[in-house]
mmCIF file of N, CA and C in Angstrom:
data_model
loop_
_atom_site.group_PDB
_atom_site.id
_atom_site.type_symbol
_atom_site.label_atom_id
_atom_site.label_comp_id
_atom_site.label_asym_id
_atom_site.label_seq_id
_atom_site.Cartn_x
_atom_site.Cartn_y
_atom_site.Cartn_z
ATOM 1 N N UNK Q 29 -10.478 19.673 2.128
ATOM 2 C CA UNK Q 29 -11.119 18.385 2.326
ATOM 3 C C UNK Q 29 -10.347 17.302 1.591
ATOM 4 N N UNK Q 30 -10.018 16.216 2.299
ATOM 5 C CA UNK Q 30 -9.296 15.104 1.692
ATOM 6 C C UNK Q 30 -10.242 14.251 0.866
ATOM 7 N N UNK Q 31 -9.808 13.898 -0.326
ATOM 8 C CA UNK Q 31 -10.570 12.992 -1.164
ATOM 9 C C UNK Q 31 -10.108 11.579 -0.870
ATOM 10 N N UNK Q 32 -11.046 10.682 -0.667
ATOM 11 C CA UNK Q 32 -10.689 9.288 -0.423
ATOM 12 C C UNK Q 32 -10.414 8.606 -1.754
ATOM 13 N N UNK Q 33 -9.437 7.697 -1.737
ATOM 14 C CA UNK Q 33 -9.048 6.954 -2.927
ATOM 15 C C UNK Q 33 -9.051 5.478 -2.576
ATOM 16 N N UNK Q 34 -9.641 4.678 -3.443
ATOM 17 C CA UNK Q 34 -9.659 3.226 -3.246
ATOM 18 C C UNK Q 34 -8.644 2.593 -4.191
ATOM 19 N N UNK Q 35 -7.738 1.795 -3.615
ATOM 20 C CA UNK Q 35 -6.735 1.084 -4.410
ATOM 21 C C UNK Q 35 -6.825 -0.409 -4.109
ATOM 22 N N UNK Q 36 -6.273 -1.210 -4.998
ATOM 23 C CA UNK Q 36 -6.208 -2.658 -4.790
ATOM 24 C C UNK Q 36 -4.806 -2.987 -4.291
ATOM 25 N N UNK Q 37 -4.710 -3.492 -3.071
ATOM 26 C CA UNK Q 37 -3.427 -3.829 -2.474
ATOM 27 C C UNK Q 37 -3.128 -5.298 -2.729
ATOM 28 N N UNK Q 38 -1.931 -5.575 -3.242
ATOM 29 C CA UNK Q 38 -1.477 -6.936 -3.522
ATOM 30 C C UNK Q 38 -0.233 -7.174 -2.684
ATOM 31 N N UNK Q 39 -0.204 -8.290 -1.961
ATOM 32 C CA UNK Q 39 0.915 -8.543 -1.042
ATOM 33 C C UNK Q 39 1.518 -9.924 -1.281
ATOM 34 N N UNK Q 40 2.827 -10.007 -1.090
ATOM 35 C CA UNK Q 40 3.563 -11.263 -1.228
ATOM 36 C C UNK Q 40 4.347 -11.537 0.052
ATOM 37 N N UNK Q 41 4.726 -12.788 0.258
ATOM 38 C CA UNK Q 41 5.606 -13.166 1.363
ATOM 39 C C UNK Q 41 5.100 -12.737 2.719
ATOM 40 N N UNK Q 42 5.987 -12.148 3.510
ATOM 41 C CA UNK Q 42 5.657 -11.741 4.875
ATOM 42 C C UNK Q 42 4.553 -10.677 4.890
ATOM 43 N N UNK Q 43 4.511 -9.828 3.864
ATOM 44 C CA UNK Q 43 3.449 -8.816 3.797
ATOM 45 C C UNK Q 43 2.083 -9.487 3.662
ATOM 46 N N UNK Q 44 1.999 -10.540 2.871
ATOM 47 C CA UNK Q 44 0.752 -11.307 2.740
ATOM 48 C C UNK Q 44 0.378 -11.933 4.078
ATOM 49 N N UNK Q 45 1.366 -12.449 4.793
ATOM 50 C CA UNK Q 45 1.104 -13.047 6.107
ATOM 51 C C UNK Q 45 0.562 -12.011 7.088
ATOM 52 N N UNK Q 46 1.114 -10.806 7.061
ATOM 53 C CA UNK Q 46 0.664 -9.743 7.964
ATOM 54 C C UNK Q 46 -0.777 -9.340 7.653
ATOM 55 N N UNK Q 47 -1.089 -9.185 6.363
ATOM 56 C CA UNK Q 47 -2.430 -8.779 5.966
ATOM 57 C C UNK Q 47 -3.450 -9.912 6.099
ATOM 58 N N UNK Q 48 -2.963 -11.146 6.023
ATOM 59 C CA UNK Q 48 -3.861 -12.293 6.081
ATOM 60 C C UNK Q 48 -4.519 -12.605 4.751
ATOM 61 N N UNK Q 49 -4.075 -11.959 3.680
ATOM 62 C CA UNK Q 49 -4.615 -12.179 2.347
ATOM 63 C C UNK Q 49 -3.618 -11.667 1.320
ATOM 64 N N UNK Q 50 -3.741 -12.134 0.090
ATOM 65 C CA UNK Q 50 -2.820 -11.662 -0.945
ATOM 66 C C UNK Q 50 -3.365 -10.444 -1.693
ATOM 67 N N UNK Q 51 -4.689 -10.243 -1.653
ATOM 68 C CA UNK Q 51 -5.292 -9.082 -2.324
ATOM 69 C C UNK Q 51 -6.400 -8.523 -1.452
ATOM 70 N N UNK Q 52 -6.411 -7.205 -1.338
ATOM 71 C CA UNK Q 52 -7.464 -6.556 -0.566
ATOM 72 C C UNK Q 52 -7.638 -5.111 -1.033
ATOM 73 N N UNK Q 53 -8.865 -4.644 -1.103
ATOM 74 C CA UNK Q 53 -9.061 -3.233 -1.406
ATOM 75 C C UNK Q 53 -8.753 -2.386 -0.175
ATOM 76 N N UNK Q 54 -8.199 -1.209 -0.387
ATOM 77 C CA UNK Q 54 -7.884 -0.291 0.707
ATOM 78 C C UNK Q 54 -8.403 1.089 0.325
ATOM 79 N N UNK Q 55 -9.082 1.718 1.255
ATOM 80 C CA UNK Q 55 -9.533 3.086 1.044
ATOM 81 C C UNK Q 55 -8.620 3.999 1.850
ATOM 82 N N UNK Q 56 -7.909 4.873 1.137
ATOM 83 C CA UNK Q 56 -7.002 5.819 1.783
ATOM 84 C C UNK Q 56 -7.801 7.028 2.224
ATOM 85 N N UNK Q 57 -7.745 7.317 3.506
ATOM 86 C CA UNK Q 57 -8.515 8.443 4.015
ATOM 87 C C UNK Q 57 -7.625 9.593 4.490
ATOM 88 N N UNK Q 58 -6.316 9.346 4.645
ATOM 89 C CA UNK Q 58 -5.437 10.377 5.178
ATOM 90 C C UNK Q 58 -4.502 10.988 4.163
ATOM 91 N N UNK Q 59 -4.727 10.746 2.902
ATOM 92 C CA UNK Q 59 -3.853 11.242 1.855
ATOM 93 C C UNK Q 59 -3.854 10.272 0.703
ATOM 94 N N UNK Q 60 -3.241 10.683 -0.414
ATOM 95 C CA UNK Q 60 -3.286 9.845 -1.608
ATOM 96 C C UNK Q 60 -1.914 9.393 -2.077
ATOM 97 N N UNK Q 61 -0.916 9.445 -1.211
ATOM 98 C CA UNK Q 61 0.438 9.075 -1.628
ATOM 99 C C UNK Q 61 0.830 7.705 -1.067
ATOM 100 N N UNK Q 62 1.919 7.166 -1.594
ATOM 101 C CA UNK Q 62 2.472 5.926 -1.059
ATOM 102 C C UNK Q 62 2.816 6.119 0.419
ATOM 103 N N UNK Q 63 3.370 7.281 0.767
ATOM 104 C CA UNK Q 63 3.698 7.575 2.167
ATOM 105 C C UNK Q 63 2.470 7.505 3.060
ATOM 106 N N UNK Q 64 1.348 8.051 2.592
ATOM 107 C CA UNK Q 64 0.098 8.003 3.364
ATOM 108 C C UNK Q 64 -0.393 6.563 3.505
ATOM 109 N N UNK Q 65 -0.230 5.781 2.451
ATOM 110 C CA UNK Q 65 -0.606 4.362 2.511
ATOM 111 C C UNK Q 65 0.246 3.639 3.541
ATOM 112 N N UNK Q 66 1.553 3.898 3.553
ATOM 113 C CA UNK Q 66 2.444 3.276 4.536
ATOM 114 C C UNK Q 66 1.997 3.604 5.961
ATOM 115 N N UNK Q 67 1.702 4.892 6.201
ATOM 116 C CA UNK Q 67 1.253 5.305 7.537
ATOM 117 C C UNK Q 67 -0.026 4.588 7.939
ATOM 118 N N UNK Q 68 -0.967 4.488 7.010
ATOM 119 C CA UNK Q 68 -2.236 3.819 7.298
ATOM 120 C C UNK Q 68 -2.007 2.335 7.599
ATOM 121 N N UNK Q 69 -1.132 1.689 6.831
ATOM 122 C CA UNK Q 69 -0.842 0.269 7.065
ATOM 123 C C UNK Q 69 -0.179 0.058 8.420
ATOM 124 N N UNK Q 70 0.718 0.975 8.818
ATOM 125 C CA UNK Q 70 1.377 0.861 10.122
ATOM 126 C C UNK Q 70 0.388 1.005 11.278
ATOM 127 N N UNK Q 71 -0.628 1.845 11.078
ATOM 128 C CA UNK Q 71 -1.656 2.007 12.112
ATOM 129 C C UNK Q 71 -2.528 0.758 12.194
ATOM 130 N N UNK Q 72 -2.946 0.258 11.038
ATOM 131 C CA UNK Q 72 -3.861 -0.890 11.004
ATOM 132 C C UNK Q 72 -3.151 -2.215 11.268
ATOM 133 N N UNK Q 73 -1.890 -2.316 10.853
ATOM 134 C CA UNK Q 73 -1.100 -3.556 10.991
ATOM 135 C C UNK Q 73 0.276 -3.176 11.521
ATOM 136 N N UNK Q 74 0.391 -2.968 12.837
ATOM 137 C CA UNK Q 74 1.645 -2.456 13.404
ATOM 138 C C UNK Q 74 2.832 -3.390 13.197
ATOM 139 N N UNK Q 75 2.613 -4.624 12.802
ATOM 140 C CA UNK Q 75 3.700 -5.567 12.537
ATOM 141 C C UNK Q 75 4.568 -5.110 11.361
ATOM 142 N N UNK Q 76 4.013 -4.295 10.467
ATOM 143 C CA UNK Q 76 4.814 -3.778 9.358
ATOM 144 C C UNK Q 76 6.026 -3.007 9.861
ATOM 145 N N UNK Q 77 5.940 -2.428 11.040
ATOM 146 C CA UNK Q 77 7.060 -1.673 11.611
ATOM 147 C C UNK Q 77 8.266 -2.566 11.879
ATOM 148 N N UNK Q 78 8.046 -3.876 12.020
ATOM 149 C CA UNK Q 78 9.133 -4.811 12.300
ATOM 150 C C UNK Q 78 9.954 -5.165 11.062
ATOM 151 N N UNK Q 79 9.458 -4.832 9.882
ATOM 152 C CA UNK Q 79 10.174 -5.179 8.656
ATOM 153 C C UNK Q 79 11.287 -4.169 8.400
ATOM 154 N N UNK Q 80 12.423 -4.672 7.940
ATOM 155 C CA UNK Q 80 13.582 -3.808 7.694
ATOM 156 C C UNK Q 80 13.307 -2.812 6.571
ATOM 157 N N UNK Q 81 12.625 -3.274 5.540
ATOM 158 C CA UNK Q 81 12.312 -2.381 4.420
ATOM 159 C C UNK Q 81 11.135 -2.950 3.646
ATOM 160 N N UNK Q 82 10.466 -2.061 2.981
ATOM 161 C CA UNK Q 82 9.336 -2.450 2.142
ATOM 162 C C UNK Q 82 9.371 -1.537 0.935
ATOM 163 N N UNK Q 83 9.137 -2.111 -0.235
ATOM 164 C CA UNK Q 83 9.038 -1.317 -1.455
ATOM 165 C C UNK Q 83 7.608 -1.434 -1.975
ATOM 166 N N UNK Q 84 7.219 -0.451 -2.760
ATOM 167 C CA UNK Q 84 5.884 -0.448 -3.343
ATOM 168 C C UNK Q 84 5.997 -0.258 -4.851
ATOM 169 N N UNK Q 85 5.180 -1.003 -5.581
ATOM 170 C CA UNK Q 85 5.064 -0.818 -7.019
ATOM 171 C C UNK Q 85 3.612 -0.463 -7.313
ATOM 172 N N UNK Q 86 3.425 0.495 -8.190
ATOM 173 C CA UNK Q 86 2.085 0.898 -8.596
ATOM 174 C C UNK Q 86 1.955 0.621 -10.082
ATOM 175 N N UNK Q 87 0.969 -0.204 -10.415
ATOM 176 C CA UNK Q 87 0.747 -0.578 -11.814
ATOM 177 C C UNK Q 87 2.052 -1.056 -12.459
ATOM 178 N N UNK Q 88 2.767 -1.906 -11.728
ATOM 179 C CA UNK Q 88 3.977 -2.611 -12.173
ATOM 180 C C UNK Q 88 5.238 -1.747 -12.252
ATOM 181 N N UNK Q 89 5.244 -0.557 -11.627
ATOM 182 C CA UNK Q 89 6.445 0.271 -11.587
ATOM 183 C C UNK Q 89 6.739 0.679 -10.155
ATOM 184 N N UNK Q 90 8.005 0.514 -9.728
ATOM 185 C CA UNK Q 90 8.399 0.929 -8.380
ATOM 186 C C UNK Q 90 8.154 2.425 -8.219
ATOM 187 N N UNK Q 91 7.663 2.801 -7.017
ATOM 188 C CA UNK Q 91 7.373 4.208 -6.751
ATOM 189 C C UNK Q 91 7.882 4.594 -5.368
ATOM 190 N N UNK Q 92 8.144 5.895 -5.206
ATOM 191 C CA UNK Q 92 8.618 6.450 -3.943
ATOM 192 C C UNK Q 92 7.432 6.949 -3.115
ATOM 193 N N UNK Q 93 7.721 7.367 -1.881
ATOM 194 C CA UNK Q 93 6.680 7.799 -0.942
ATOM 195 C C UNK Q 93 5.829 8.969 -1.440
ATOM 196 N N UNK Q 94 6.377 9.817 -2.285
ATOM 197 C CA UNK Q 94 5.624 10.995 -2.721
ATOM 198 C C UNK Q 94 4.738 10.739 -3.941
ATOM 199 N N UNK Q 95 4.748 9.509 -4.449
ATOM 200 C CA UNK Q 95 3.926 9.181 -5.617
ATOM 201 C C UNK Q 95 2.449 9.271 -5.258
ATOM 202 N N UNK Q 96 1.668 9.975 -6.062
ATOM 203 C CA UNK Q 96 0.239 10.149 -5.794
ATOM 204 C C UNK Q 96 -0.579 9.027 -6.442
ATOM 205 N N UNK Q 97 -1.343 8.361 -5.606
ATOM 206 C CA UNK Q 97 -2.174 7.244 -6.061
ATOM 207 C C UNK Q 97 -3.476 7.753 -6.655
ATOM 208 N N UNK Q 98 -3.979 6.973 -7.615
ATOM 209 C CA UNK Q 98 -5.247 7.296 -8.262
ATOM 210 C C UNK Q 98 -6.239 6.160 -7.996
ATOM 211 N N UNK Q 99 -7.508 6.466 -8.122
ATOM 212 C CA UNK Q 99 -8.576 5.489 -7.931
ATOM 213 C C UNK Q 99 -8.287 4.223 -8.740
ATOM 214 N N UNK Q 100 -8.411 3.076 -8.074
ATOM 215 C CA UNK Q 100 -8.263 1.748 -8.678
ATOM 216 C C UNK Q 100 -6.834 1.380 -9.086
ATOM 217 N N UNK Q 101 -5.823 2.124 -8.634
ATOM 218 C CA UNK Q 101 -4.442 1.702 -8.879
ATOM 219 C C UNK Q 101 -4.207 0.356 -8.198
ATOM 220 N N UNK Q 102 -3.356 -0.473 -8.800
ATOM 221 C CA UNK Q 102 -2.923 -1.714 -8.173
ATOM 222 C C UNK Q 102 -1.596 -1.424 -7.485
ATOM 223 N N UNK Q 103 -1.573 -1.584 -6.172
ATOM 224 C CA UNK Q 103 -0.384 -1.295 -5.376
ATOM 225 C C UNK Q 103 0.156 -2.608 -4.824
ATOM 226 N N UNK Q 104 1.370 -2.955 -5.204
ATOM 227 C CA UNK Q 104 2.000 -4.191 -4.781
ATOM 228 C C UNK Q 104 3.002 -3.894 -3.679
ATOM 229 N N UNK Q 105 2.868 -4.605 -2.560
ATOM 230 C CA UNK Q 105 3.846 -4.506 -1.473
ATOM 231 C C UNK Q 105 4.936 -5.518 -1.742
ATOM 232 N N UNK Q 106 6.170 -5.045 -1.791
ATOM 233 C CA UNK Q 106 7.310 -5.930 -2.049
ATOM 234 C C UNK Q 106 8.128 -5.981 -0.758
ATOM 235 N N UNK Q 107 8.029 -7.114 -0.053
ATOM 236 C CA UNK Q 107 8.735 -7.230 1.222
ATOM 237 C C UNK Q 107 10.240 -7.410 1.031
ATOM 238 N N UNK Q 108 10.991 -7.279 2.153
ATOM 239 C CA UNK Q 108 12.449 -7.453 2.077
ATOM 240 C C UNK Q 108 12.821 -8.865 1.676
#
């Protein structure tokens, strides 16, 4: 059984434009990693697929796709 995790998503630049806000809570239902978050964002906001690259920072540190998110982590989307 997958455990759902709620994180605070913070977006800048084009990522903020895609989301329509600079901060929003997100509940991850398909996994707890950065990779799972990326997949969920692509499903909900398919415009993210048009970006050349996107980086993620969790609690002010850059993280890779396999990083496991914890409840209430602050996840910052860093656009190209």
